[in-house]
Amino acid sequence: MSDEHEFEPVHGLPEFLPAGERILWQGEPDARALARDVFFRRALAIYFTLVIAWQAFDAWSVGLDAGSVGAAVAGTVVLALVALGLVTLFARLYARTTVYTITNRRIVLRFGLALPLNVNLPFNVIEAAAVRVTARGCGDIALSLAAGERVGYVHMWPCVARWHFTRPRPALRGVADVATVAGVLAAALEHSAAPTVSDAAAATLGARAVAA
């Protein structure tokens, strides 16, 4: 399989960094975290389990033997395996094609399958940041933008905080060791050229990371 990003001047970035800018952290999302939190694989598995259990009980309650009960739920079992397989596949593909970059001046999100996108978020447009820690130390870092700065939910998906439809928040989803990455971002914001905005964002990140 060819790498459509092999001609990037810098991995994860659409161009070379300007003078004075340097990468502080760069990473890819965890595929299992994306499958669980973005594609809701666990919820999907629970749903199919309940449906299969209900079908099996319904078939057993009318007196069908074990073979007939198995035949009654076979179609749903196959559908569940296909659905969960597709979810896992898409999560892995998005993990492979997504790169998060934190420099001393901005955050860059590179993501997308059919149409790769690069979104630059300079520190001076970040009003606040919050950390959500999930399983195994993975988590999300959601970014609230300053007044007048907006992004589209569909345009940014899956790199967008869930449930924030009216004012979408760009997010680093499925970040491994998210507390450490939040610390890197907090320090970068604190030392950026926009102290008022950065201090608020850094304080939020620091408090959430410690609490997690």
mmCIF file of C-alpha atoms in Angstrom:
data_model
loop_
_atom_site.group_PDB
_atom_site.id
_atom_site.type_symbol
_atom_site.label_atom_id
_atom_site.label_comp_id
_atom_site.label_asym_id
_atom_site.label_seq_id
_atom_site.Cartn_x
_atom_site.Cartn_y
_atom_site.Cartn_z
ATOM 1 C CA MET A 1 0.000 0.000 0.000
ATOM 2 C CA SER A 2 1.507 3.326 -1.085
ATOM 3 C CA ASP A 3 1.825 6.225 1.331
ATOM 4 C CA GLU A 4 -0.040 9.260 -0.014
ATOM 5 C CA HIS A 5 1.862 11.439 2.468
ATOM 6 C CA GLU A 6 5.374 10.402 1.392
ATOM 7 C CA PHE A 7 5.965 13.725 -0.358
ATOM 8 C CA GLU A 8 5.278 15.874 2.711
ATOM 9 C CA PRO A 9 8.209 18.257 3.275
ATOM 10 C CA VAL A 10 7.967 17.452 6.989
ATOM 11 C CA HIS A 11 6.062 14.448 8.338
ATOM 12 C CA GLY A 12 2.556 15.574 9.275
ATOM 13 C CA LEU A 13 3.057 19.116 7.954
ATOM 14 C CA PRO A 14 2.192 20.667 4.582
ATOM 15 C CA GLU A 15 5.330 22.840 4.518
ATOM 16 C CA PHE A 16 8.694 23.377 6.146
ATOM 17 C CA LEU A 17 8.641 25.124 9.494
ATOM 18 C CA PRO A 18 9.517 28.824 9.382
ATOM 19 C CA ALA A 19 12.568 30.140 11.190
ATOM 20 C CA GLY A 20 12.176 30.026 14.947
ATOM 21 C CA GLU A 21 9.414 27.406 14.983
ATOM 22 C CA ARG A 22 10.160 23.913 16.237
ATOM 23 C CA ILE A 23 8.210 20.733 16.876
ATOM 24 C CA LEU A 24 7.623 20.014 20.565
ATOM 25 C CA TRP A 25 5.548 16.856 20.149
ATOM 26 C CA GLN A 26 4.124 14.822 17.300
ATOM 27 C CA GLY A 27 2.058 11.663 17.353
ATOM 28 C CA GLU A 28 -0.763 9.596 15.909
ATOM 29 C CA PRO A 29 -4.030 8.615 17.597
ATOM 30 C CA ASP A 30 -4.396 5.200 19.167
ATOM 31 C CA ALA A 31 -6.510 3.000 16.864
ATOM 32 C CA ARG A 32 -8.241 1.215 19.743
ATOM 33 C CA ALA A 33 -9.152 4.520 21.353
ATOM 34 C CA LEU A 34 -10.608 5.772 18.057
ATOM 35 C CA ALA A 35 -12.611 2.573 17.631
ATOM 36 C CA ARG A 36 -14.013 2.885 21.140
ATOM 37 C CA ASP A 37 -14.577 6.640 21.474
ATOM 38 C CA VAL A 38 -15.064 7.881 17.905
ATOM 39 C CA PHE A 39 -16.687 4.895 16.207
ATOM 40 C CA PHE A 40 -18.419 3.590 19.376
ATOM 41 C CA ARG A 41 -17.293 -0.003 18.855
ATOM 42 C CA ARG A 42 -18.041 -0.998 22.445
ATOM 43 C CA ALA A 43 -21.565 0.432 22.318
ATOM 44 C CA LEU A 44 -22.118 -1.298 18.988
ATOM 45 C CA ALA A 45 -20.930 -4.618 20.420
ATOM 46 C CA ILE A 46 -23.279 -4.264 23.401
ATOM 47 C CA TYR A 47 -26.186 -3.440 21.090
ATOM 48 C CA PHE A 48 -25.637 -6.518 18.918
ATOM 49 C CA THR A 49 -25.144 -8.711 21.986
ATOM 50 C CA LEU A 50 -28.521 -7.634 23.349
ATOM 51 C CA VAL A 51 -30.229 -8.133 19.984
ATOM 52 C CA ILE A 52 -28.741 -11.622 19.561
ATOM 53 C CA ALA A 53 -29.657 -12.556 23.131
ATOM 54 C CA TRP A 54 -33.234 -11.409 22.585
ATOM 55 C CA GLN A 55 -33.514 -13.321 19.312
ATOM 56 C CA ALA A 56 -32.115 -16.471 20.938
ATOM 57 C CA PHE A 57 -34.507 -16.194 23.882
ATOM 58 C CA ASP A 58 -37.458 -15.562 21.591
ATOM 59 C CA ALA A 59 -36.597 -18.620 19.493
ATOM 60 C CA TRP A 60 -36.037 -20.789 22.586
ATOM 61 C CA SER A 61 -39.306 -19.622 24.182
ATOM 62 C CA VAL A 62 -41.358 -21.008 21.291
ATOM 63 C CA GLY A 63 -39.753 -24.434 21.692
ATOM 64 C CA LEU A 64 -37.051 -24.442 19.003
ATOM 65 C CA ASP A 65 -34.097 -26.764 19.496
ATOM 66 C CA ALA A 66 -30.492 -25.575 19.782
ATOM 67 C CA GLY A 67 -29.813 -25.906 16.057
ATOM 68 C CA SER A 68 -32.879 -23.878 15.159
ATOM 69 C CA VAL A 69 -31.991 -21.205 17.735
ATOM 70 C CA GLY A 70 -28.536 -20.955 16.197
ATOM 71 C CA ALA A 71 -30.013 -20.601 12.731
ATOM 72 C CA ALA A 72 -32.379 -17.889 13.975
ATOM 73 C CA VAL A 73 -29.529 -15.696 15.212
ATOM 74 C CA ALA A 74 -26.956 -16.545 12.524
ATOM 75 C CA GLY A 75 -27.851 -13.619 10.283
ATOM 76 C CA THR A 76 -27.512 -11.108 13.110
ATOM 77 C CA VAL A 77 -24.201 -12.633 14.209
ATOM 78 C CA VAL A 78 -22.803 -12.227 10.695
ATOM 79 C CA LEU A 79 -24.092 -8.648 10.523
ATOM 80 C CA ALA A 80 -22.481 -7.877 13.892
ATOM 81 C CA LEU A 81 -19.114 -9.286 12.815
ATOM 82 C CA VAL A 82 -19.181 -7.279 9.586
ATOM 83 C CA ALA A 83 -20.155 -4.063 11.366
ATOM 84 C CA LEU A 84 -17.511 -4.442 14.077
ATOM 85 C CA GLY A 85 -14.911 -5.385 11.477
ATOM 86 C CA LEU A 86 -15.650 -2.259 9.443
ATOM 87 C CA VAL A 87 -15.478 -0.075 12.530
ATOM 88 C CA THR A 88 -12.103 -1.566 13.454
ATOM 89 C CA LEU A 89 -10.826 -1.120 9.897
ATOM 90 C CA PHE A 90 -11.864 2.530 9.679
ATOM 91 C CA ALA A 91 -10.356 3.266 13.088
ATOM 92 C CA ARG A 92 -7.032 1.792 11.973
ATOM 93 C CA LEU A 93 -7.097 3.700 8.688
ATOM 94 C CA TYR A 94 -7.814 6.996 10.419
ATOM 95 C CA ALA A 95 -5.084 6.309 12.978
ATOM 96 C CA ARG A 96 -2.581 5.642 10.177
ATOM 97 C CA THR A 97 -3.462 8.787 8.237
ATOM 98 C CA THR A 98 -3.791 11.202 11.166
ATOM 99 C CA VAL A 99 -0.883 13.125 12.669
ATOM 100 C CA TYR A 100 -1.059 15.640 15.510
ATOM 101 C CA THR A 101 1.748 18.184 15.770
ATOM 102 C CA ILE A 102 2.410 20.682 18.545
ATOM 103 C CA THR A 103 5.027 23.330 17.851
ATOM 104 C CA ASN A 104 6.046 26.303 19.937
ATOM 105 C CA ARG A 105 3.568 28.417 17.942
ATOM 106 C CA ARG A 106 0.611 26.313 16.868
ATOM 107 C CA ILE A 107 -1.176 22.981 16.644
ATOM 108 C CA VAL A 108 -1.427 21.247 13.280
ATOM 109 C CA LEU A 109 -3.935 18.487 12.598
ATOM 110 C CA ARG A 110 -3.434 16.334 9.512
ATOM 111 C CA PHE A 111 -6.283 13.896 8.937
ATOM 112 C CA GLY A 112 -8.647 12.457 6.331
ATOM 113 C CA LEU A 113 -8.810 9.362 4.144
ATOM 114 C CA ALA A 114 -10.079 10.227 0.665
ATOM 115 C CA LEU A 115 -9.319 13.943 1.068
ATOM 116 C CA PRO A 116 -6.440 14.605 3.483
ATOM 117 C CA LEU A 117 -6.647 17.964 5.266
ATOM 118 C CA ASN A 118 -4.182 20.062 7.234
ATOM 119 C CA VAL A 119 -5.658 22.407 9.833
ATOM 120 C CA ASN A 120 -3.397 25.011 11.446
ATOM 121 C CA LEU A 121 -4.434 26.400 14.827
ATOM 122 C CA PRO A 122 -2.108 29.194 15.976
ATOM 123 C CA PHE A 123 -1.984 29.629 19.727
ATOM 124 C CA ASN A 124 -3.531 33.098 19.500
ATOM 125 C CA VAL A 125 -6.859 31.626 18.312
ATOM 126 C CA ILE A 126 -7.061 29.091 21.160
ATOM 127 C CA GLU A 127 -9.191 30.437 23.985
ATOM 128 C CA ALA A 128 -9.182 27.349 26.203
ATOM 129 C CA ALA A 129 -8.258 23.689 26.176
ATOM 130 C CA ALA A 130 -9.614 20.745 28.130
ATOM 131 C CA VAL A 131 -8.420 17.175 28.621
ATOM 132 C CA ARG A 132 -10.696 14.145 28.709
ATOM 133 C CA VAL A 133 -8.950 10.997 29.924
ATOM 134 C CA THR A 134 -10.426 7.655 28.873
ATOM 135 C CA ALA A 135 -9.113 4.090 29.153
ATOM 136 C CA ARG A 136 -5.447 3.059 29.355
ATOM 137 C CA GLY A 137 -4.267 6.670 29.717
ATOM 138 C CA CYS A 138 -5.584 7.645 26.297
ATOM 139 C CA GLY A 139 -7.815 10.652 25.876
ATOM 140 C CA ASP A 140 -8.825 13.756 23.974
ATOM 141 C CA ILE A 141 -7.652 17.358 24.073
ATOM 142 C CA ALA A 142 -10.476 19.668 22.973
ATOM 143 C CA LEU A 143 -9.727 23.241 21.932
ATOM 144 C CA SER A 144 -12.136 26.154 22.349
ATOM 145 C CA LEU A 145 -11.513 28.870 19.773
ATOM 146 C CA ALA A 146 -11.586 32.601 20.358
ATOM 147 C CA ALA A 147 -14.633 34.646 19.402
ATOM 148 C CA GLY A 148 -14.982 34.955 15.649
ATOM 149 C CA GLU A 149 -13.025 31.769 14.956
ATOM 150 C CA ARG A 150 -15.154 28.836 13.788
ATOM 151 C CA VAL A 151 -14.718 25.424 12.190
ATOM 152 C CA GLY A 152 -17.264 23.074 10.653
ATOM 153 C CA TYR A 153 -18.173 19.889 12.534
ATOM 154 C CA VAL A 154 -18.349 17.746 9.399
ATOM 155 C CA HIS A 155 -15.238 19.397 7.973
ATOM 156 C CA MET A 156 -13.220 18.593 11.107
ATOM 157 C CA TRP A 157 -14.573 15.102 11.888
ATOM 158 C CA PRO A 158 -13.180 12.983 13.491
ATOM 159 C CA CYS A 159 -10.806 15.595 14.924
ATOM 160 C CA VAL A 160 -13.597 17.394 16.747
ATOM 161 C CA ALA A 161 -14.971 17.140 20.276
ATOM 162 C CA ARG A 162 -18.115 15.052 20.410
ATOM 163 C CA TRP A 163 -21.554 16.549 21.026
ATOM 164 C CA HIS A 164 -20.422 20.158 20.368
ATOM 165 C CA PHE A 165 -22.473 20.792 17.231
ATOM 166 C CA THR A 166 -23.415 24.475 17.519
ATOM 167 C CA ARG A 167 -19.858 25.616 18.195
ATOM 168 C CA PRO A 168 -17.533 22.787 17.143
ATOM 169 C CA ARG A 169 -14.267 22.401 19.019
ATOM 170 C CA PRO A 170 -11.206 21.021 17.208
ATOM 171 C CA ALA A 171 -9.721 18.123 19.151
ATOM 172 C CA LEU A 172 -6.811 15.744 19.300
ATOM 173 C CA ARG A 173 -8.724 12.460 19.631
ATOM 174 C CA GLY A 174 -7.400 9.182 20.982
ATOM 175 C CA VAL A 175 -4.077 10.557 22.188
ATOM 176 C CA ALA A 176 -1.916 7.993 23.979
ATOM 177 C CA ASP A 177 -0.490 9.208 27.316
ATOM 178 C CA VAL A 178 -2.727 12.236 27.019
ATOM 179 C CA ALA A 179 -1.677 13.723 30.371
ATOM 180 C CA THR A 180 1.927 14.051 29.168
ATOM 181 C CA VAL A 181 0.866 15.590 25.860
ATOM 182 C CA ALA A 182 -1.411 18.008 27.715
ATOM 183 C CA GLY A 183 1.576 19.071 29.780
ATOM 184 C CA VAL A 184 3.594 19.767 26.638
ATOM 185 C CA LEU A 185 0.768 21.850 25.199
ATOM 186 C CA ALA A 186 0.196 23.718 28.467
ATOM 187 C CA ALA A 187 3.866 24.693 28.646
ATOM 188 C CA ALA A 188 3.863 25.786 25.006
ATOM 189 C CA LEU A 189 0.759 27.914 25.485
ATOM 190 C CA GLU A 190 2.169 29.474 28.618
ATOM 191 C CA HIS A 191 5.319 30.563 26.794
ATOM 192 C CA SER A 192 3.649 31.664 23.578
ATOM 193 C CA ALA A 193 3.307 35.215 22.346
ATOM 194 C CA ALA A 194 -0.340 35.499 23.422
ATOM 195 C CA PRO A 195 -0.116 35.451 27.251
ATOM 196 C CA THR A 196 -3.734 36.335 28.069
ATOM 197 C CA VAL A 197 -5.302 33.623 25.961
ATOM 198 C CA SER A 198 -2.500 31.163 26.577
ATOM 199 C CA ASP A 199 -2.553 31.430 30.364
ATOM 200 C CA ALA A 200 -6.234 30.530 30.489
ATOM 201 C CA ALA A 201 -5.762 27.574 28.166
ATOM 202 C CA ALA A 202 -2.653 26.381 29.970
ATOM 203 C CA ALA A 203 -4.328 26.593 33.357
ATOM 204 C CA THR A 204 -7.267 24.546 32.115
ATOM 205 C CA LEU A 205 -4.991 21.909 30.651
ATOM 206 C CA GLY A 206 -2.862 21.711 33.763
ATOM 207 C CA ALA A 207 -5.808 21.363 36.123
ATOM 208 C CA ARG A 208 -7.541 18.714 34.020
ATOM 209 C CA ALA A 209 -4.348 16.726 33.498
ATOM 210 C CA VAL A 210 -3.561 16.638 37.206
ATOM 211 C CA ALA A 211 -7.147 15.715 38.092
ATOM 212 C CA ALA A 212 -7.074 12.814 35.616
#
